Amino acid sequence: MLAIMIAPTVGINPLSPSFIISVIAIVAISSFGVAGVGGGATFAALLVLSALNLPIGLAGLLISVEPLIDMGRTAVNVSGAMTSGVLTSRITGEIDTTAYNDINERIEAEA
């Protein structure tokens, strides 16, 4: 996203198919070398920006708000993982709905 936001500042159309394909390719390749730790997206952004010859200095703006973005990204990942787990177990018939509902009723009673 950062590359797409920075591209217009140097006169690149971020919606051009060639730019989008190059961003996807560079992100896919560079993701192998970035650790999956908190703040890793900042280093990934630096790799992508330098590979696309975009100004790296603008990534400094990202560093100031990265913890907030990272918290949102983590919440979406956890929510998606839980939802996919429940849906998969419902589709395969492996979920014990009585135990699942009992836990939800206990949580609601405690709240």
XYZ file of N, CA, C and O in Angstrom:
444
model
N 0.825 -1.190 0.000
C 0.000 0.000 0.000
C 0.865 1.248 0.000
O 0.514 2.228 -0.650
N 1.945 1.198 0.717
C 2.813 2.376 0.791
C 3.375 2.723 -0.576
O 3.420 3.898 -0.952
N 3.764 1.734 -1.347
C 4.297 1.990 -2.688
C 3.232 2.625 -3.576
O 3.526 3.534 -4.356
N 2.013 2.190 -3.452
C 0.930 2.745 -4.262
C 0.603 4.160 -3.826
O 0.255 5.004 -4.646
N 0.753 4.464 -2.541
C 0.501 5.832 -2.069
C 1.637 6.775 -2.445
O 1.405 7.953 -2.685
N 2.850 6.272 -2.502
C 4.007 7.128 -2.797
C 4.197 7.327 -4.302
O 4.713 8.351 -4.737
N 3.764 6.379 -5.116
C 3.992 6.430 -6.568
C 3.556 7.748 -7.215
O 4.303 8.304 -8.025
N 2.396 8.304 -6.890
C 2.006 9.565 -7.537
C 2.926 10.745 -7.221
O 3.007 11.689 -8.008
N 3.649 10.679 -6.113
C 4.542 11.794 -5.763
C 5.724 11.902 -6.712
O 6.352 12.950 -6.790
N 6.034 10.814 -7.423
C 7.129 10.838 -8.394
C 6.624 10.716 -9.828
O 7.388 10.447 -10.741
N 5.307 10.889 -10.013
C 4.741 10.903 -11.352
C 4.412 9.548 -11.937
O 4.262 9.429 -13.148
N 4.288 8.522 -11.118
C 3.932 7.184 -11.597
C 2.442 6.965 -11.351
O 1.932 7.275 -10.271
N 1.754 6.437 -12.339
C 0.339 6.101 -12.180
C 0.240 4.777 -11.417
O 0.600 3.730 -11.949
N -0.261 4.800 -10.171
C -0.294 3.565 -9.379
C -1.329 2.557 -9.863
O -1.320 1.421 -9.415
N -2.222 2.964 -10.759
C -3.247 2.050 -11.235
C -2.901 1.410 -12.574
O -3.692 0.645 -13.115
N -1.702 1.720 -13.088
C -1.305 1.102 -14.356
C -1.004 -0.371 -14.133
O -0.401 -0.748 -13.118
N -1.439 -1.216 -15.049
C -1.219 -2.661 -14.865
C 0.249 -3.038 -14.695
O 0.573 -3.913 -13.896
N 1.141 -2.367 -15.408
C 2.557 -2.723 -15.289
C 3.096 -2.401 -13.893
O 3.882 -3.171 -13.344
N 2.656 -1.295 -13.315
C 3.105 -0.937 -11.965
C 2.548 -1.932 -10.948
O 3.271 -2.397 -10.062
N 1.283 -2.267 -11.066
C 0.653 -3.193 -10.117
C 1.314 -4.569 -10.196
O 1.606 -5.182 -9.167
N 1.588 -5.036 -11.413
C 2.235 -6.344 -11.568
C 3.644 -6.327 -10.980
O 4.057 -7.271 -10.302
N 4.372 -5.220 -11.209
C 5.723 -5.150 -10.648
C 5.690 -5.079 -9.127
O 6.534 -5.692 -8.460
N 4.722 -4.375 -8.548
C 4.601 -4.316 -7.085
C 4.299 -5.704 -6.529
O 4.923 -6.148 -5.557
N 3.360 -6.415 -7.152
C 3.008 -7.758 -6.680
C 4.212 -8.691 -6.762
O 4.490 -9.448 -5.827
N 4.949 -8.628 -7.862
C 6.118 -9.503 -8.023
C 7.195 -9.188 -6.996
O 7.760 -10.097 -6.366
N 7.471 -7.904 -6.787
C 8.517 -7.516 -5.833
C 8.114 -7.863 -4.408
O 8.922 -8.348 -3.622
N 6.840 -7.640 -4.059
C 6.375 -7.986 -2.711
C 6.454 -9.492 -2.494
O 6.872 -9.949 -1.427
N 6.067 -10.270 -3.491
C 6.108 -11.733 -3.354
C 7.537 -12.217 -3.157
O 7.811 -13.062 -2.298
N 8.466 -11.685 -3.937
C 9.862 -12.116 -3.827
C 10.496 -11.630 -2.532
O 11.183 -12.381 -1.840
N 10.242 -10.370 -2.165
C 10.877 -9.823 -0.959
C 10.290 -10.398 0.323
O 10.929 -10.343 1.376
N 9.082 -10.952 0.264
C 8.477 -11.495 1.477
C 9.238 -12.708 2.001
O 9.128 -13.045 3.176
N 10.031 -13.359 1.151
C 10.825 -14.499 1.616
C 11.941 -14.064 2.561
O 12.384 -14.847 3.390
N 12.390 -12.827 2.426
C 13.515 -12.373 3.227
C 13.153 -11.534 4.433
O 14.026 -11.063 5.146
N 11.865 -11.334 4.688
C 11.434 -10.500 5.806
C 10.869 -11.392 6.900
O 10.024 -12.243 6.645
N 11.341 -11.180 8.118
C 10.872 -11.982 9.253
C 9.435 -11.619 9.597
O 9.026 -10.465 9.480
N 8.673 -12.603 10.014
C 7.286 -12.381 10.413
C 7.181 -11.944 11.856
O 6.607 -12.628 12.694
N 7.748 -10.802 12.172
C 7.724 -10.259 13.526
C 7.078 -8.897 13.499
O 6.903 -8.293 12.441
N 6.733 -8.397 14.664
C 6.168 -7.058 14.751
C 7.121 -6.031 14.183
O 8.313 -6.042 14.467
N 6.604 -5.163 13.345
C 7.430 -4.150 12.711
C 8.118 -4.622 11.448
O 8.829 -3.859 10.799
N 7.909 -5.864 11.084
C 8.534 -6.406 9.881
C 8.023 -5.751 8.611
O 8.720 -5.701 7.597
N 6.813 -5.218 8.665
C 6.243 -4.549 7.492
C 7.036 -3.295 7.127
O 7.116 -2.931 5.953
N 7.639 -2.654 8.104
C 8.446 -1.464 7.827
C 9.653 -1.835 6.978
O 9.966 -1.156 5.998
N 10.306 -2.922 7.325
C 11.467 -3.356 6.556
C 11.053 -3.856 5.177
O 11.756 -3.654 4.199
N 9.897 -4.494 5.109
C 9.386 -4.942 3.811
C 9.092 -3.733 2.925
O 9.368 -3.760 1.719
N 8.549 -2.677 3.510
C 8.259 -1.467 2.742
C 9.544 -0.844 2.206
O 9.585 -0.367 1.066
N 10.601 -0.859 3.004
C 11.877 -0.322 2.543
C 12.418 -1.121 1.360
O 12.953 -0.557 0.406
N 12.281 -2.435 1.411
C 12.723 -3.281 0.296
C 11.942 -2.971 -0.977
O 12.515 -2.819 -2.053
N 10.635 -2.874 -0.839
C 9.784 -2.639 -2.012
C 10.044 -1.254 -2.605
O 10.169 -1.100 -3.819
N 10.138 -0.243 -1.740
C 10.369 1.119 -2.231
C 11.708 1.231 -2.953
O 11.797 1.868 -4.005
N 12.741 0.620 -2.398
C 14.046 0.717 -3.052
C 14.067 -0.059 -4.369
O 14.678 0.374 -5.335
N 13.376 -1.192 -4.435
C 13.335 -1.970 -5.671
C 12.563 -1.245 -6.775
O 12.856 -1.410 -7.955
N 11.586 -0.423 -6.385
C 10.786 0.313 -7.365
C 11.352 1.707 -7.644
O 10.723 2.491 -8.355
N 12.503 2.021 -7.068
C 13.138 3.341 -7.223
C 12.220 4.468 -6.755
O 12.133 5.529 -7.384
N 11.522 4.246 -5.668
C 10.669 5.266 -5.054
C 11.415 5.862 -3.864
O 12.302 5.228 -3.294
N 11.068 7.096 -3.465
C 11.783 7.731 -2.346
C 11.573 6.993 -1.023
O 10.447 6.856 -0.549
N 12.659 6.527 -0.453
C 12.596 5.755 0.790
C 12.328 6.654 1.995
O 11.761 6.223 2.986
N 12.695 7.913 1.887
C 12.501 8.840 2.998
C 11.057 8.977 3.428
O 10.772 9.252 4.593
N 10.136 8.763 2.510
C 8.719 8.862 2.871
C 8.261 7.703 3.748
O 7.200 7.757 4.350
N 9.053 6.661 3.827
C 8.716 5.542 4.714
C 8.812 5.965 6.178
O 8.241 5.313 7.048
N 9.524 7.069 6.441
C 9.594 7.598 7.806
C 8.223 7.963 8.345
O 7.974 7.882 9.545
N 7.325 8.354 7.448
C 5.953 8.643 7.875
C 5.260 7.373 8.355
O 4.466 7.399 9.282
N 5.572 6.271 7.723
C 4.976 5.000 8.111
C 5.417 4.570 9.501
O 4.616 4.053 10.271
N 6.674 4.808 9.825
C 7.210 4.359 11.104
C 6.450 4.980 12.278
O 6.246 4.339 13.302
N 5.975 6.213 12.102
C 5.274 6.875 13.207
C 3.899 6.280 13.476
O 3.407 6.352 14.596
N 3.256 5.717 12.479
C 1.922 5.145 12.677
C 1.901 3.624 12.539
O 0.851 3.009 12.648
N 3.037 3.020 12.297
C 3.118 1.569 12.087
C 2.537 0.755 13.239
O 1.849 -0.242 12.987
N 2.757 1.117 14.517
C 2.158 0.302 15.585
C 0.632 0.243 15.492
O 0.043 -0.810 15.734
N -0.006 1.328 15.118
C -1.468 1.322 14.986
C -1.903 0.452 13.812
O -2.855 -0.323 13.912
N -1.204 0.580 12.698
C -1.518 -0.236 11.528
C -1.286 -1.712 11.842
O -2.085 -2.571 11.470
N -0.211 -2.011 12.559
C 0.122 -3.395 12.892
C -0.931 -4.009 13.808
O -1.286 -5.176 13.652
N -1.449 -3.229 14.755
C -2.503 -3.747 15.639
C -3.759 -4.085 14.852
O -4.391 -5.126 15.081
N -4.128 -3.221 13.921
C -5.300 -3.498 13.090
C -5.098 -4.710 12.214
O -5.980 -5.559 12.077
N -3.911 -4.821 11.620
C -3.588 -5.953 10.753
C -3.612 -7.260 11.557
O -4.146 -8.276 11.097
N -3.097 -7.237 12.770
C -3.089 -8.430 13.616
C -4.511 -8.811 14.007
O -4.865 -10.000 13.990
N -5.340 -7.830 14.338
C -6.733 -8.121 14.703
C -7.480 -8.762 13.545
O -8.246 -9.713 13.733
N -7.254 -8.277 12.341
C -7.915 -8.853 11.166
C -7.417 -10.280 10.934
O -8.208 -11.179 10.631
N -6.124 -10.524 11.088
C -5.570 -11.870 10.895
C -6.131 -12.851 11.914
O -6.504 -13.975 11.571
N -6.198 -12.448 13.179
C -6.710 -13.338 14.224
C -8.195 -13.611 14.005
O -8.651 -14.755 14.097
N -8.955 -12.583 13.688
C -10.384 -12.749 13.439
C -10.622 -13.676 12.249
O -11.484 -14.560 12.296
N -9.855 -13.502 11.197
C -9.994 -14.363 10.019
C -9.635 -15.802 10.318
O -10.293 -16.733 9.833
N -8.595 -16.007 11.110
C -8.185 -17.363 11.466
C -9.264 -18.052 12.302
O -9.575 -19.236 12.076
N -9.849 -17.331 13.245
C -10.902 -17.919 14.065
C -12.145 -18.220 13.233
O -12.747 -19.287 13.356
N -12.520 -17.287 12.359
C -13.699 -17.485 11.524
C -13.515 -18.659 10.578
O -14.419 -19.494 10.435
N -12.360 -18.748 9.953
C -12.139 -19.862 9.023
C -12.117 -21.197 9.764
O -12.593 -22.210 9.231
N -11.594 -21.220 10.974
C -11.585 -22.456 11.758
C -12.988 -22.914 12.116
O -13.326 -24.095 11.977
N -13.824 -21.978 12.554
C -15.199 -22.328 12.914
C -15.989 -22.755 11.674
O -16.717 -23.744 11.699
N -15.841 -21.999 10.583
C -16.575 -22.351 9.361
C -16.142 -23.708 8.815
O -16.984 -24.518 8.393
N -14.850 -23.976 8.828
C -14.362 -25.265 8.336
C -14.895 -26.408 9.188
O -15.334 -27.436 8.661
N -14.884 -26.230 10.494
C -15.381 -27.299 11.365
C -16.891 -27.482 11.219
O -17.392 -28.601 11.351
N -17.611 -26.404 10.911
C -19.062 -26.549 10.680
C -19.323 -27.275 9.368
O -20.210 -28.115 9.275
N -18.555 -26.939 8.335
C -18.755 -27.565 7.027
C -18.416 -29.050 7.084
O -19.123 -29.882 6.512
N -17.342 -29.391 7.786
C -16.944 -30.802 7.873
C -17.725 -31.565 8.939
O -17.578 -32.777 9.046
N -18.529 -30.856 9.729
C -19.334 -31.507 10.752
C -18.556 -31.918 11.976
O -19.003 -32.782 12.729
N -17.399 -31.349 12.188
C -16.558 -31.743 13.319
C -16.742 -30.856 14.550
O -16.123 -31.111 15.568
N -17.587 -29.839 14.465
C -17.754 -28.937 15.606
C -18.782 -29.518 16.576
O -19.789 -30.090 16.169
N -18.493 -29.397 17.844
C -19.425 -29.815 18.886
C -20.234 -28.573 19.253
O -19.806 -27.750 20.066
N -21.399 -28.403 18.632
C -22.169 -27.164 18.803
C -22.662 -26.966 20.225
O -22.793 -25.835 20.675
N -22.916 -28.043 20.961
C -23.375 -27.858 22.338
C -22.264 -27.271 23.197
O -22.507 -26.362 23.985
N -21.056 -27.768 23.050
C -19.924 -27.217 23.808
C -19.643 -25.781 23.368
O -19.366 -24.904 24.194
N -19.729 -25.523 22.066
C -19.487 -24.181 21.534
C -20.522 -23.201 22.085
O -20.176 -22.108 22.531
N -21.793 -23.590 22.072
C -22.854 -22.704 22.560
C -22.785 -22.529 24.067
O -23.097 -21.454 24.582
N -22.411 -23.588 24.806
C -22.289 -23.467 26.260
C -21.226 -22.444 26.633
O -21.412 -21.657 27.561
N -20.107 -22.429 25.913
C -19.050 -21.466 26.193
C -19.552 -20.053 25.906
O -19.320 -19.133 26.699
N -20.263 -19.862 24.817
C -20.797 -18.546 24.485
C -21.799 -18.081 25.532
O -21.808 -16.906 25.898
N -22.633 -18.988 26.043
C -23.610 -18.622 27.073
C -22.901 -18.246 28.375
O -23.303 -17.300 29.058
N -21.831 -18.969 28.723
C -21.071 -18.631 29.930
C -20.410 -17.272 29.796
O -20.355 -16.489 30.735
N -19.868 -16.986 28.617
C -19.210 -15.692 28.396
C -20.223 -14.571 28.493
O -19.977 -13.537 29.119
N -21.401 -14.756 27.913
C -22.439 -13.734 27.970
C -22.956 -13.553 29.401
O -23.260 -12.444 29.812
N -23.043 -14.646 30.169
C -23.511 -14.554 31.543
C -22.511 -13.800 32.414
O -22.896 -13.067 33.328
N -21.208 -13.968 32.149
C -20.185 -13.281 32.935
C -20.104 -11.799 32.604
O -19.687 -11.005 33.427
N -20.502 -11.427 31.393
C -20.411 -10.030 30.963
C -21.544 -9.248 31.494
O -21.942 -8.742 32.300
